[in-house]
Short mmCIF file of C-alpha atoms and ligand atoms in Angstrom, two decimals:
data_model
loop_
_atom_site.label_atom_id
_atom_site.label_comp_id
_atom_site.label_asym_id
_atom_site.label_seq_id
_atom_site.Cartn_x
_atom_site.Cartn_y
_atom_site.Cartn_z
CA MET A 1 -52.19 12.84 -70.18
CA GLY A 2 -54.92 13.05 -67.49
CA TRP A 3 -55.39 11.57 -63.94
CA GLU A 4 -55.09 8.14 -65.26
CA SER A 5 -51.36 8.66 -66.13
CA ILE A 6 -50.58 8.52 -62.37
CA ARG A 7 -51.15 5.11 -60.77
CA GLY A 8 -51.53 3.57 -57.36
CA GLN A 9 -52.37 7.16 -55.72
CA ASP A 10 -56.08 7.14 -55.54
CA ALA A 11 -56.62 8.52 -52.35
CA ALA A 12 -54.51 11.56 -52.96
CA LEU A 13 -55.90 11.97 -56.53
CA ASP A 14 -59.51 11.63 -55.20
CA LEU A 15 -58.90 14.47 -52.79
CA LEU A 16 -57.33 16.89 -55.45
CA ARG A 17 -60.24 15.99 -57.72
CA ARG A 18 -62.91 16.79 -55.02
CA ASP A 19 -61.05 20.19 -54.42
CA LEU A 20 -61.29 20.84 -57.99
CA SER A 21 -64.90 20.11 -58.51
CA SER A 22 -66.05 21.86 -55.30
CA GLY A 23 -64.10 24.88 -56.44
CA GLN A 24 -62.34 24.81 -52.84
CA ALA A 25 -58.74 24.53 -53.68
CA ALA A 26 -56.65 25.18 -50.48
CA GLY A 27 -53.99 27.80 -50.51
CA ALA A 28 -51.30 25.36 -49.81
CA TYR A 29 -50.68 21.70 -50.33
CA LEU A 30 -48.05 19.43 -49.30
CA PHE A 31 -47.52 16.19 -51.26
CA TYR A 32 -45.34 13.83 -49.26
CA GLY A 33 -44.24 10.29 -49.57
CA PRO A 34 -41.14 8.43 -51.12
CA ASP A 35 -39.26 9.51 -54.16
CA GLY A 36 -40.46 8.44 -57.40
CA VAL A 37 -44.04 7.37 -56.77
CA GLY A 38 -45.58 10.26 -58.65
CA LYS A 39 -45.77 13.29 -56.35
CA ALA A 40 -43.92 15.79 -58.81
CA SER A 41 -46.11 14.45 -61.81
CA ALA A 42 -49.25 14.94 -59.80
CA ALA A 43 -48.28 18.29 -58.57
CA ARG A 44 -47.83 19.46 -62.08
CA LEU A 45 -51.11 17.68 -63.16
CA PHE A 46 -52.81 19.41 -60.34
CA ALA A 47 -51.27 22.68 -61.56
CA ARG A 48 -52.50 22.31 -64.86
CA ALA A 49 -56.18 21.29 -63.70
CA LEU A 50 -56.07 24.64 -61.68
CA GLN A 51 -55.45 26.65 -64.79
CA CYS A 52 -57.50 24.58 -67.11
CA ALA A 53 -60.55 26.25 -68.80
CA GLY A 54 -62.02 23.08 -70.02
CA GLU A 55 -64.79 21.01 -68.99
CA ALA A 56 -63.13 18.31 -67.30
CA PRO A 57 -59.96 19.66 -65.88
CA PRO A 58 -57.19 19.03 -66.91
CA CYS A 59 -58.83 18.85 -70.23
CA GLY A 60 -55.30 18.73 -72.37
CA GLY A 61 -57.21 20.65 -75.21
CA CYS A 62 -57.70 24.35 -73.85
CA ALA A 63 -54.86 27.09 -74.31
CA ALA A 64 -54.12 26.99 -70.66
CA CYS A 65 -53.43 23.27 -70.63
CA GLY A 66 -51.35 23.75 -73.84
CA LYS A 67 -49.21 26.46 -72.15
CA VAL A 68 -48.83 24.52 -69.00
CA LEU A 69 -47.51 21.45 -70.84
CA ALA A 70 -45.11 23.52 -72.92
CA ASN A 71 -43.64 25.01 -69.44
CA ALA A 72 -45.15 28.44 -70.86
CA HIS A 73 -47.87 29.29 -68.46
CA PRO A 74 -47.13 32.58 -67.11
CA ASP A 75 -49.06 32.08 -63.84
CA LEU A 76 -47.43 28.82 -62.88
CA VAL A 77 -44.06 29.17 -61.29
CA SER A 78 -41.67 26.39 -60.36
CA ILE A 79 -39.22 26.86 -57.58
CA ALA A 80 -35.92 25.04 -57.47
CA PRO A 81 -32.68 25.61 -55.69
CA ALA A 82 -30.41 28.09 -57.91
CA ALA A 83 -27.71 26.49 -59.92
CA GLY A 84 -24.99 25.10 -57.84
CA SER A 85 -26.97 25.25 -54.79
CA ARG A 86 -28.21 22.60 -52.44
CA SER A 87 -30.86 24.67 -50.98
CA ILE A 88 -33.67 27.21 -52.04
CA LYS A 89 -32.64 30.51 -50.37
CA ALA A 90 -34.93 33.11 -48.92
CA GLU A 91 -34.26 35.84 -51.79
CA GLU A 92 -35.56 33.27 -54.21
CA ILE A 93 -38.62 32.93 -52.03
CA ARG A 94 -39.22 36.56 -51.63
CA GLU A 95 -38.49 37.22 -55.30
CA GLU A 96 -40.24 34.40 -57.05
CA VAL A 97 -43.40 33.65 -54.53
CA ILE A 98 -44.10 36.45 -52.14
CA ARG A 99 -43.74 39.35 -54.46
CA ARG A 100 -45.66 37.69 -57.05
CA ALA A 101 -48.26 36.41 -54.75
CA HIS A 102 -49.06 40.27 -54.24
CA GLN A 103 -49.65 40.83 -57.80
CA ARG A 104 -52.74 39.51 -59.97
CA PRO A 105 -52.34 36.50 -62.21
CA ASN A 106 -51.45 37.19 -65.64
CA GLU A 107 -54.22 35.38 -67.54
CA GLY A 108 -55.27 32.64 -65.41
CA MET A 109 -57.73 32.67 -62.34
CA ARG A 110 -54.93 32.06 -60.02
CA GLN A 111 -51.13 31.82 -59.81
CA VAL A 112 -49.71 28.32 -58.86
CA PHE A 113 -46.28 27.94 -57.41
CA ILE A 114 -44.68 24.54 -57.19
CA ILE A 115 -41.72 23.64 -54.83
CA GLU A 116 -40.81 20.10 -55.98
CA ASP A 117 -38.06 19.98 -53.33
CA ALA A 118 -39.52 21.66 -50.44
CA HIS A 119 -36.94 19.81 -48.07
CA LEU A 120 -34.42 22.14 -49.68
CA LEU A 121 -36.00 25.16 -48.39
CA THR A 122 -33.87 26.70 -45.68
CA ARG A 123 -35.17 27.75 -42.19
CA VAL A 124 -35.13 31.33 -43.31
CA SER A 125 -37.04 30.56 -46.45
CA GLN A 126 -39.63 28.56 -44.51
CA ASN A 127 -40.13 31.58 -42.41
CA ALA A 128 -40.45 33.78 -45.38
CA LEU A 129 -42.92 31.42 -46.73
CA LEU A 130 -45.04 31.44 -43.68
CA LYS A 131 -46.19 34.96 -44.22
CA THR A 132 -47.90 33.82 -47.71
CA LEU A 133 -49.17 30.83 -45.84
CA GLU A 134 -50.48 32.95 -42.93
CA GLU A 135 -52.48 35.34 -45.16
CA PRO A 136 -54.04 33.02 -47.87
CA ASN A 137 -54.99 34.65 -50.97
CA ALA A 138 -57.66 32.97 -53.10
CA ALA A 139 -55.66 33.70 -56.26
CA THR A 140 -52.58 31.76 -54.90
CA VAL A 141 -51.99 28.07 -54.58
CA LEU A 142 -48.77 26.76 -53.27
CA ILE A 143 -47.65 23.06 -53.95
CA LEU A 144 -44.82 21.86 -51.63
CA VAL A 145 -43.46 18.34 -52.55
CA THR A 146 -41.20 16.56 -50.45
CA PRO A 147 -40.08 12.97 -49.59
CA ASN A 148 -39.64 13.68 -46.02
CA LEU A 149 -41.57 16.12 -43.82
CA HIS A 150 -39.01 16.27 -40.78
CA THR A 151 -37.14 19.10 -42.83
CA LEU A 152 -40.31 21.48 -42.82
CA LEU A 153 -41.18 23.55 -39.92
CA PRO A 154 -44.33 22.62 -38.04
CA THR A 155 -45.90 25.80 -38.58
CA ILE A 156 -45.45 25.23 -42.43
CA ILE A 157 -46.74 21.56 -42.18
CA SER A 158 -49.90 22.39 -40.35
CA ARG A 159 -50.91 25.27 -42.59
CA CYS A 160 -50.98 23.06 -45.83
CA ARG A 161 -53.61 20.47 -47.13
CA ARG A 162 -51.52 17.30 -46.76
CA LEU A 163 -51.67 14.55 -49.09
CA ARG A 164 -49.61 11.47 -48.60
CA PHE A 165 -48.46 9.38 -51.59
CA GLN A 166 -47.90 5.70 -51.25
CA ALA A 167 -45.11 3.27 -52.29
CA LEU A 168 -46.34 1.81 -55.50
CA SER A 169 -47.57 -1.90 -55.25
CA ARG A 170 -45.89 -4.51 -57.17
CA ALA A 171 -48.62 -4.77 -59.56
CA ASP A 172 -48.85 -1.15 -60.24
CA LEU A 173 -45.22 -0.62 -60.79
CA ALA A 174 -44.70 -3.51 -63.04
CA ALA A 175 -47.57 -2.55 -65.26
CA ILE A 176 -45.92 0.99 -65.50
CA LEU A 177 -42.46 -0.39 -66.27
CA GLU A 178 -43.81 -2.61 -68.99
CA GLU A 179 -45.70 0.25 -70.52
CA ARG A 180 -42.56 2.57 -70.29
CA LEU A 181 -39.73 0.13 -71.05
CA GLY A 182 -41.61 -2.05 -73.54
CA GLU A 183 -41.44 -5.78 -74.06
CA GLY A 184 -38.25 -7.43 -73.63
CA GLY A 185 -36.75 -4.43 -72.08
CA ALA A 186 -35.12 -4.94 -68.90
CA ASP A 187 -35.87 -7.46 -66.26
CA VAL A 188 -39.24 -5.86 -64.78
CA ASP A 189 -39.72 -8.28 -62.00
CA LYS A 190 -36.16 -7.85 -60.88
CA LEU A 191 -36.56 -4.00 -61.04
CA VAL A 192 -39.49 -4.04 -59.19
CA SER A 193 -38.04 -5.80 -56.37
CA LEU A 194 -34.67 -3.73 -56.19
CA SER A 195 -36.52 -0.17 -56.64
CA MET A 196 -39.03 -1.14 -53.79
CA GLY A 197 -41.82 0.39 -55.53
CA ARG A 198 -40.18 3.71 -56.30
CA LEU A 199 -40.88 4.24 -60.31
CA GLY A 200 -38.36 7.25 -60.41
CA VAL A 201 -35.60 4.88 -59.17
CA ALA A 202 -36.59 1.95 -61.41
CA MET A 203 -36.54 4.07 -64.57
CA THR A 204 -33.10 5.50 -64.04
CA SER A 205 -31.09 2.68 -62.57
CA ASP A 206 -29.86 -0.26 -64.21
CA VAL A 207 -30.48 -3.96 -62.50
CA GLU A 208 -27.01 -4.55 -62.10
CA ALA A 209 -26.02 -1.33 -59.88
CA LEU A 210 -29.24 -2.10 -57.87
CA SER A 211 -28.30 -5.63 -57.41
CA GLU A 212 -24.90 -4.50 -56.21
CA ARG A 213 -26.19 -2.09 -53.67
CA ARG A 214 -28.58 -4.70 -52.45
CA ASP A 215 -25.73 -7.57 -52.04
CA GLY A 216 -23.79 -5.09 -50.28
CA ALA A 217 -26.53 -4.32 -47.77
CA MET A 218 -27.42 -8.02 -47.41
CA ARG A 219 -23.55 -8.87 -46.60
CA PHE A 220 -23.97 -6.06 -43.88
CA LEU A 221 -27.31 -7.54 -42.42
CA GLU A 222 -25.89 -11.11 -42.52
CA GLU A 223 -22.87 -10.26 -40.57
CA LEU A 224 -25.09 -8.02 -38.19
CA SER A 225 -27.28 -10.64 -37.52
CA ALA A 226 -24.77 -13.15 -36.67
CA PRO A 227 -24.81 -14.80 -33.27
CA PRO A 228 -22.85 -12.84 -30.21
CA GLY A 229 -19.37 -13.38 -30.54
CA ARG A 230 -19.25 -14.21 -34.22
CA ALA A 231 -20.09 -10.60 -35.59
CA ASP A 232 -17.17 -8.37 -36.05
CA GLU A 233 -17.76 -4.58 -35.52
CA VAL A 234 -14.78 -3.77 -37.64
CA THR A 235 -16.01 -5.65 -40.63
CA LEU A 236 -19.37 -4.24 -40.37
CA ILE A 237 -17.97 -0.58 -40.14
CA THR A 238 -15.95 -1.70 -43.13
CA LEU A 239 -18.94 -2.88 -45.08
CA ALA A 240 -20.85 0.10 -44.36
CA SER A 241 -18.40 2.61 -45.16
CA GLU A 242 -17.33 0.87 -48.61
CA ARG A 243 -21.04 1.25 -49.54
CA ALA A 244 -21.11 4.99 -48.41
CA GLY A 245 -18.23 5.96 -50.64
CA SER A 246 -16.70 9.21 -50.01
CA GLY A 247 -16.59 13.05 -51.01
CA ALA A 248 -19.54 14.97 -52.17
CA SER A 249 -21.51 12.05 -53.26
CA GLY A 250 -20.88 10.35 -50.06
CA ARG A 251 -23.98 11.69 -48.39
CA ASN A 252 -26.11 10.70 -51.35
CA GLU A 253 -24.74 7.19 -51.36
CA THR A 254 -25.12 6.58 -47.68
CA ILE A 255 -28.89 7.69 -48.09
CA LEU A 256 -29.21 4.94 -50.67
CA PHE A 257 -27.63 2.48 -48.64
CA LEU A 258 -29.59 3.27 -45.64
CA GLU A 259 -32.79 2.93 -47.96
CA MET A 260 -32.00 -0.11 -48.87
CA LEU A 261 -31.16 -1.34 -45.44
CA ARG A 262 -34.54 -0.08 -44.46
CA GLY A 263 -36.44 -2.04 -47.40
CA LEU A 264 -34.65 -5.32 -46.44
CA LEU A 265 -35.23 -4.86 -42.82
CA ARG A 266 -39.05 -4.04 -43.79
CA ASP A 267 -39.12 -7.38 -45.91
CA ILE A 268 -37.51 -9.42 -42.93
CA LEU A 269 -40.00 -8.22 -40.65
CA ILE A 270 -42.96 -9.24 -43.14
CA THR A 271 -41.71 -12.81 -43.49
CA ARG A 272 -42.11 -13.28 -39.71
CA GLU A 273 -45.21 -10.99 -39.08
CA ALA A 274 -47.42 -11.07 -42.17
CA PRO A 275 -46.11 -12.99 -45.04
CA GLU A 276 -49.48 -13.61 -46.56
CA ALA A 277 -50.94 -10.24 -45.99
CA ILE A 278 -48.36 -7.89 -47.39
CA ASP A 279 -46.02 -7.89 -50.62
CA LEU A 280 -42.65 -8.50 -50.18
CA TRP A 281 -40.28 -6.23 -52.50
CA HIS A 282 -37.32 -8.80 -52.22
CA THR A 283 -39.08 -11.79 -53.25
CA ASP A 284 -36.19 -13.54 -54.96
CA ILE A 285 -34.36 -13.60 -51.71
CA ARG A 286 -37.25 -14.60 -49.63
CA ALA A 287 -35.50 -17.51 -48.10
CA ALA A 288 -32.51 -15.70 -46.97
CA LEU A 289 -34.58 -13.04 -45.50
CA ALA A 290 -36.86 -15.41 -43.56
CA ALA A 291 -33.53 -16.97 -42.11
CA MET A 292 -32.56 -13.57 -40.84
CA GLY A 293 -35.63 -12.71 -39.38
CA GLU A 294 -35.60 -16.39 -37.10
CA ARG A 295 -32.28 -14.79 -35.46
CA TRP A 296 -33.42 -11.13 -35.36
CA GLY A 297 -36.93 -11.46 -33.77
CA SER A 298 -39.75 -9.07 -34.15
CA ALA A 299 -39.02 -6.52 -31.48
CA GLY A 300 -35.41 -6.27 -32.66
CA LEU A 301 -36.34 -5.83 -36.04
CA THR A 302 -38.83 -2.95 -35.25
CA ARG A 303 -35.97 -1.38 -33.38
CA ALA A 304 -33.60 -1.72 -36.17
CA LEU A 305 -35.98 0.08 -38.42
CA GLU A 306 -36.15 2.78 -36.13
CA ARG A 307 -32.56 3.40 -35.70
CA VAL A 308 -32.24 3.21 -39.62
CA GLY A 309 -34.78 5.90 -39.94
CA GLU A 310 -33.03 7.89 -37.39
CA ALA A 311 -29.63 7.71 -39.17
CA MET A 312 -31.28 8.61 -42.35
CA ARG A 313 -33.12 11.59 -40.89
CA ASP A 314 -29.47 12.80 -39.50
CA VAL A 315 -27.70 12.32 -42.78
CA ASP A 316 -30.47 14.02 -44.72
CA GLY A 317 -30.55 16.86 -42.58
CA GLY A 318 -27.01 17.48 -43.47
CA ASN A 319 -25.84 17.83 -39.92
CA THR A 320 -23.70 14.83 -39.49
CA ASN A 321 -20.73 13.24 -40.97
CA PRO A 322 -22.17 10.28 -43.01
CA SER A 323 -19.29 7.77 -42.03
CA LEU A 324 -19.57 8.98 -38.33
CA THR A 325 -23.33 8.25 -38.44
CA LEU A 326 -23.03 4.72 -40.07
CA GLU A 327 -20.32 4.00 -37.35
CA THR A 328 -22.67 4.87 -34.73
CA LEU A 329 -25.56 3.07 -36.33
CA VAL A 330 -23.30 -0.41 -36.36
CA TYR A 331 -23.17 -0.24 -32.62
CA SER A 332 -26.80 0.52 -31.99
CA LEU A 333 -27.86 -1.89 -34.61
CA ARG A 334 -25.91 -4.58 -32.95
CA GLU A 335 -27.94 -4.12 -29.86
CA THR A 336 -31.13 -5.06 -31.60
CA VAL A 337 -30.13 -8.57 -32.33
CA PRO A 338 -31.15 -10.62 -29.31
CA ALA A 339 -28.25 -12.34 -27.31
CA GLY A 340 -27.84 -15.92 -27.07
CA VAL A 341 -29.52 -16.98 -30.15
ZN1 LIG B 401 -57.50 22.41 -70.47
#
């Protein structure tokens, strides 16, 4: 399993390969982009290449490669939230990263630290990490992985070499799914649509659950884009909160609902602006999307996308009540639908 195991991320992988072949790895990397497109796999692959003693890293055949693949390399440390916690605490950073970064590597040329859910770092943890980032040390490479940059301090972001991972194209995603699910498995085309380019989602969700989520989001958007006087805010709020669920999983469900809304709004905008140039995710409901685009207009859709993005950041940041955020969103989205259509 080498570089070819990660599809659709050529720009990011080229940069990593350049750093490897020039021997100029940065002290810190930040891999960001949507969930399920290969960021975590790329982080592990790069970590293995950094430890590899073979000719074409990661060679897959040397002792170092073997240890990384077996999760047993003493100079590769993965940092995740402690069991039962939703955040990565400062003690963990001090113990697992800072203390170790002052020591020599055990057997490799360098120590590599991977923080897969960097958005779960608390403020205090990030401030603790800054010390390591400010005093880079040639024998230490830190790889931060996150779907969203906005939870990281600007001082952290600016000190990392940043690599943006893209949503996978329809073709790339379909090829990977066919490879992994085998012939006659799930309905690959439908999965590609519903997962909106995210392999992680496509691999772990079933078509029915995703279809149901999309149907809910479509009913919401239909009602939302109804002509003035016909849309009903109460219905909208009910539709949204049904999707959001409640309890501890409520926040997560809300994010999934908002992601689906965002993906659909994106596709509606594309049917208006660039139907030939950009692939739709939801090809199977193209006509319904185009009809909504007629009523909405491009300016309104662009504003709607911004509002959904803001709501996602609020819910993701954990500082707001998800159902209140959705309620506020209903009113602010209604304003994006032009009057008198
Ligand atoms: Zn190797």
